[in-house]
Amino acid sequence: EKKEIVGKLLKSVGLEPELGKRFPHELSGGMKQRVTIAMGISLNPTVIIADEPTSALDVVVQRQVMDTLESAQERIGAGLILVGHDMGLMAQFVDRIAVMYAGKIVEIAPVETIFNKPLHPYTRMLIKSLPKLDSHGVFNGIPGLPAQLLNLEEGCSFCLRVGKVNKKEIPWVKISKSHYIRECKVCSDYN
């Protein structure tokens, strides 16, 4: 009975049931990710949280893994939270994006808003730093040094990156029904 359940789970993520007999080192990176997805959905969760589900995978396998996650999520009716750094890939599979800096969410909005009308300076720089086909090899990095997570100061962590200081608690501002930003008056005009 257990072998049958494992076989069905593997099949549900696009793998042959016979793979259940293999050792992890005998599987490719994409296969391992799909086995992990199968394990995750085996208990019919109400929410699937996938942290960097496509890291260290080639583009074709990334797409397969994301398609597998999406179909598994739809099949069991679960919510899906994706955590990742590849905004282009993630944007194809989510409705809303929460941008984090130094462990705190700084902006939440629908995908289209994040890409076309970002408001937080970090979000704006993050979007500008994404490679574009017409960039002629020019990379727009984000200036300054990333926040030191082991030694975070009170207030706005992004201010330090752009050479400013704001030690006050940064409030959430509601821009619209689906768009929120932690608005720091000190660095909000930086770009």
mmCIF file of C-alpha atoms in Angstrom:
data_model
loop_
_atom_site.group_PDB
_atom_site.id
_atom_site.type_symbol
_atom_site.label_atom_id
_atom_site.label_comp_id
_atom_site.label_asym_id
_atom_site.label_seq_id
_atom_site.Cartn_x
_atom_site.Cartn_y
_atom_site.Cartn_z
ATOM 1 C CA GLU A 1 0.000 0.000 0.000
ATOM 2 C CA LYS A 2 2.839 2.452 0.857
ATOM 3 C CA LYS A 3 4.549 1.766 -2.479
ATOM 4 C CA GLU A 4 1.278 2.472 -4.266
ATOM 5 C CA ILE A 5 0.836 5.803 -2.433
ATOM 6 C CA VAL A 6 4.446 6.811 -3.181
ATOM 7 C CA GLY A 7 3.981 5.807 -6.825
ATOM 8 C CA LYS A 8 0.831 7.949 -7.139
ATOM 9 C CA LEU A 9 2.560 10.924 -5.519
ATOM 10 C CA LEU A 10 5.559 10.632 -7.837
ATOM 11 C CA LYS A 11 3.268 10.328 -10.846
ATOM 12 C CA SER A 12 1.338 13.416 -9.689
ATOM 13 C CA VAL A 13 4.522 15.496 -10.018
ATOM 14 C CA GLY A 14 5.485 14.067 -13.406
ATOM 15 C CA LEU A 15 7.893 11.353 -12.273
ATOM 16 C CA GLU A 16 7.838 7.626 -12.918
ATOM 17 C CA PRO A 17 6.747 5.568 -9.875
ATOM 18 C CA GLU A 18 9.914 3.439 -10.222
ATOM 19 C CA LEU A 19 11.978 6.424 -9.044
ATOM 20 C CA GLY A 20 10.762 5.642 -5.529
ATOM 21 C CA LYS A 21 13.358 2.876 -5.423
ATOM 22 C CA ARG A 22 16.285 5.170 -6.207
ATOM 23 C CA PHE A 23 18.689 6.932 -3.861
ATOM 24 C CA PRO A 24 18.775 10.766 -3.853
ATOM 25 C CA HIS A 25 22.253 10.882 -5.447
ATOM 26 C CA GLU A 26 20.820 9.015 -8.443
ATOM 27 C CA LEU A 27 18.338 11.821 -9.198
ATOM 28 C CA SER A 28 18.876 15.089 -11.065
ATOM 29 C CA GLY A 29 18.307 18.444 -9.350
ATOM 30 C CA GLY A 30 14.906 18.856 -10.981
ATOM 31 C CA MET A 31 13.851 15.349 -9.980
ATOM 32 C CA LYS A 32 14.873 16.039 -6.374
ATOM 33 C CA GLN A 33 12.798 19.218 -6.366
ATOM 34 C CA ARG A 34 9.760 17.355 -7.697
ATOM 35 C CA VAL A 35 10.208 14.596 -5.093
ATOM 36 C CA THR A 36 10.277 17.338 -2.449
ATOM 37 C CA ILE A 37 7.056 18.780 -3.874
ATOM 38 C CA ALA A 38 5.466 15.312 -3.768
ATOM 39 C CA MET A 39 6.495 14.952 -0.119
ATOM 40 C CA GLY A 40 5.101 18.399 0.644
ATOM 41 C CA ILE A 41 1.696 17.767 -0.914
ATOM 42 C CA SER A 42 1.347 14.259 0.531
ATOM 43 C CA LEU A 43 -0.452 15.639 3.598
ATOM 44 C CA ASN A 44 -2.808 17.868 1.552
ATOM 45 C CA PRO A 45 -1.671 21.162 3.110
ATOM 46 C CA THR A 46 -3.821 24.279 2.906
ATOM 47 C CA VAL A 47 -0.724 26.363 2.056
ATOM 48 C CA ILE A 48 2.442 25.393 0.203
ATOM 49 C CA ILE A 49 5.519 27.501 0.995
ATOM 50 C CA ALA A 50 8.311 27.016 -1.520
ATOM 51 C CA ASP A 51 11.619 28.679 -0.594
ATOM 52 C CA GLU A 52 13.892 29.091 -3.638
ATOM 53 C CA PRO A 53 12.297 26.122 -5.442
ATOM 54 C CA THR A 54 14.333 26.722 -8.597
ATOM 55 C CA SER A 55 17.775 27.684 -7.304
ATOM 56 C CA ALA A 56 20.708 25.939 -9.009
ATOM 57 C CA LEU A 57 18.473 24.603 -11.800
ATOM 58 C CA ASP A 58 18.723 25.370 -15.515
ATOM 59 C CA VAL A 59 15.966 27.389 -17.193
ATOM 60 C CA VAL A 60 14.115 24.385 -18.658
ATOM 61 C CA VAL A 61 14.091 22.510 -15.343
ATOM 62 C CA GLN A 62 13.084 25.705 -13.495
ATOM 63 C CA ARG A 63 9.992 25.905 -15.672
ATOM 64 C CA GLN A 64 9.181 22.223 -15.092
ATOM 65 C CA VAL A 65 9.483 22.633 -11.323
ATOM 66 C CA MET A 66 7.319 25.765 -11.316
ATOM 67 C CA ASP A 67 4.687 24.096 -13.519
ATOM 68 C CA THR A 68 4.728 21.102 -11.155
ATOM 69 C CA LEU A 69 4.242 23.372 -8.127
ATOM 70 C CA GLU A 70 1.432 25.248 -9.820
ATOM 71 C CA SER A 71 -0.448 22.112 -10.904
ATOM 72 C CA ALA A 72 0.019 20.486 -7.469
ATOM 73 C CA GLN A 73 -1.283 23.630 -5.809
ATOM 74 C CA GLU A 74 -4.336 23.745 -8.080
ATOM 75 C CA ARG A 75 -5.008 20.019 -7.689
ATOM 76 C CA ILE A 76 -5.124 20.087 -3.878
ATOM 77 C CA GLY A 77 -6.631 23.584 -3.662
ATOM 78 C CA ALA A 78 -3.842 25.013 -1.525
ATOM 79 C CA GLY A 79 -2.519 28.532 -1.346
ATOM 80 C CA LEU A 80 1.013 28.997 -2.690
ATOM 81 C CA ILE A 81 3.701 31.270 -1.265
ATOM 82 C CA LEU A 82 6.887 31.460 -3.312
ATOM 83 C CA VAL A 83 10.085 32.812 -1.794
ATOM 84 C CA GLY A 84 12.769 33.625 -4.318
ATOM 85 C CA HIS A 85 15.165 36.109 -5.820
ATOM 86 C CA ASP A 86 14.315 35.542 -9.509
ATOM 87 C CA MET A 87 11.574 38.146 -9.815
ATOM 88 C CA GLY A 88 11.058 37.510 -13.524
ATOM 89 C CA LEU A 89 10.350 33.831 -12.976
ATOM 90 C CA MET A 90 8.258 34.340 -9.846
ATOM 91 C CA ALA A 91 6.148 37.020 -11.540
ATOM 92 C CA GLN A 92 4.895 34.428 -14.019
ATOM 93 C CA PHE A 93 3.347 32.377 -11.206
ATOM 94 C CA VAL A 94 2.068 34.827 -8.593
ATOM 95 C CA ASP A 95 -0.577 37.532 -8.322
ATOM 96 C CA ARG A 96 1.170 39.672 -5.706
ATOM 97 C CA ILE A 97 4.768 40.304 -4.700
ATOM 98 C CA ALA A 98 6.140 41.249 -1.297
ATOM 99 C CA VAL A 99 9.609 42.809 -1.577
ATOM 100 C CA MET A 100 11.894 42.326 1.425
ATOM 101 C CA TYR A 101 14.978 44.232 2.487
ATOM 102 C CA ALA A 102 17.053 43.197 5.520
ATOM 103 C CA GLY A 103 14.424 40.703 6.637
ATOM 104 C CA LYS A 104 11.482 43.120 6.540
ATOM 105 C CA ILE A 105 8.800 43.511 3.912
ATOM 106 C CA VAL A 106 9.078 47.014 2.430
ATOM 107 C CA GLU A 107 6.427 46.870 -0.311
ATOM 108 C CA ILE A 108 3.474 44.635 -1.211
ATOM 109 C CA ALA A 109 1.552 45.035 -4.455
ATOM 110 C CA PRO A 110 0.177 43.206 -7.480
ATOM 111 C CA VAL A 111 2.882 41.985 -9.880
ATOM 112 C CA GLU A 112 2.066 44.606 -12.512
ATOM 113 C CA THR A 113 2.339 47.427 -9.962
ATOM 114 C CA ILE A 114 5.686 46.199 -8.621
ATOM 115 C CA PHE A 115 7.143 46.060 -12.135
ATOM 116 C CA ASN A 116 5.555 49.236 -13.548
ATOM 117 C CA LYS A 117 4.990 51.572 -10.574
ATOM 118 C CA PRO A 118 7.255 50.549 -7.680
ATOM 119 C CA LEU A 119 7.296 53.104 -4.870
ATOM 120 C CA HIS A 120 9.856 52.001 -2.295
ATOM 121 C CA PRO A 121 13.386 53.056 -3.352
ATOM 122 C CA TYR A 122 14.711 49.510 -2.884
ATOM 123 C CA THR A 123 11.935 48.070 -5.066
ATOM 124 C CA ARG A 124 12.641 50.705 -7.745
ATOM 125 C CA MET A 125 16.362 49.863 -7.728
ATOM 126 C CA LEU A 126 15.655 46.139 -7.716
ATOM 127 C CA ILE A 127 13.467 46.472 -10.820
ATOM 128 C CA LYS A 128 16.056 48.707 -12.534
ATOM 129 C CA SER A 129 18.754 46.129 -11.793
ATOM 130 C CA LEU A 130 16.939 43.349 -13.680
ATOM 131 C CA PRO A 131 18.712 42.524 -16.966
ATOM 132 C CA LYS A 132 16.996 43.796 -20.103
ATOM 133 C CA LEU A 133 17.475 42.657 -23.686
ATOM 134 C CA ASP A 134 18.415 46.166 -24.874
ATOM 135 C CA SER A 135 20.842 46.950 -22.024
ATOM 136 C CA HIS A 136 23.952 46.286 -24.191
ATOM 137 C CA GLY A 137 25.689 44.512 -21.328
ATOM 138 C CA VAL A 138 25.279 47.419 -18.891
ATOM 139 C CA PHE A 139 24.322 46.259 -15.397
ATOM 140 C CA ASN A 140 22.517 48.655 -13.055
ATOM 141 C CA GLY A 141 23.510 47.463 -9.615
ATOM 142 C CA ILE A 142 22.182 48.762 -6.331
ATOM 143 C CA PRO A 143 24.686 51.151 -4.716
ATOM 144 C CA GLY A 144 26.055 50.767 -1.218
ATOM 145 C CA LEU A 145 26.576 47.719 0.935
ATOM 146 C CA PRO A 146 23.746 45.385 1.976
ATOM 147 C CA ALA A 147 22.512 45.664 5.557
ATOM 148 C CA GLN A 148 24.449 43.733 8.193
ATOM 149 C CA LEU A 149 21.750 41.323 9.361
ATOM 150 C CA LEU A 150 23.586 40.420 12.569
ATOM 151 C CA ASN A 151 23.853 44.073 13.556
ATOM 152 C CA LEU A 152 20.651 45.769 12.369
ATOM 153 C CA GLU A 153 19.944 49.227 13.687
ATOM 154 C CA GLU A 154 16.492 50.484 14.631
ATOM 155 C CA GLY A 155 14.500 52.205 11.922
ATOM 156 C CA CYS A 156 15.045 52.074 8.181
ATOM 157 C CA SER A 157 17.768 49.604 7.175
ATOM 158 C CA PHE A 158 17.720 50.831 3.588
ATOM 159 C CA CYS A 159 18.702 54.392 4.617
ATOM 160 C CA LEU A 160 22.144 53.163 5.663
ATOM 161 C CA ARG A 161 22.679 51.622 2.225
ATOM 162 C CA VAL A 162 22.155 54.986 0.550
ATOM 163 C CA GLY A 163 24.166 56.991 3.093
ATOM 164 C CA LYS A 164 21.309 58.321 5.219
ATOM 165 C CA VAL A 165 20.041 57.614 8.729
ATOM 166 C CA ASN A 166 16.517 57.209 10.086
ATOM 167 C CA LYS A 167 16.218 55.470 13.452
ATOM 168 C CA LYS A 168 12.432 55.921 13.662
ATOM 169 C CA GLU A 169 10.011 53.018 13.228
ATOM 170 C CA ILE A 170 8.845 52.950 9.617
ATOM 171 C CA PRO A 171 5.039 52.846 9.306
ATOM 172 C CA TRP A 172 2.983 51.013 6.710
ATOM 173 C CA VAL A 173 1.205 53.304 4.261
ATOM 174 C CA LYS A 174 -1.793 52.078 2.289
ATOM 175 C CA ILE A 175 -1.437 53.309 -1.294
ATOM 176 C CA SER A 176 -4.476 51.410 -2.586
ATOM 177 C CA LYS A 177 -6.589 48.386 -1.657
ATOM 178 C CA SER A 178 -3.777 46.062 -2.763
ATOM 179 C CA HIS A 179 -0.632 48.227 -2.517
ATOM 180 C CA TYR A 180 1.225 48.867 0.743
ATOM 181 C CA ILE A 181 4.635 50.388 1.396
ATOM 182 C CA ARG A 182 6.862 51.013 4.409
ATOM 183 C CA GLU A 183 7.377 54.679 3.715
ATOM 184 C CA CYS A 184 10.571 56.225 5.025
ATOM 185 C CA LYS A 185 10.536 59.991 4.454
ATOM 186 C CA VAL A 186 14.349 60.129 4.702
ATOM 187 C CA CYS A 187 15.208 57.818 1.788
ATOM 188 C CA SER A 188 11.920 57.757 -0.173
ATOM 189 C CA ASP A 189 13.202 60.264 -2.741
ATOM 190 C CA TYR A 190 16.485 58.412 -3.281
ATOM 191 C CA ASN A 191 16.894 56.851 -6.704
#
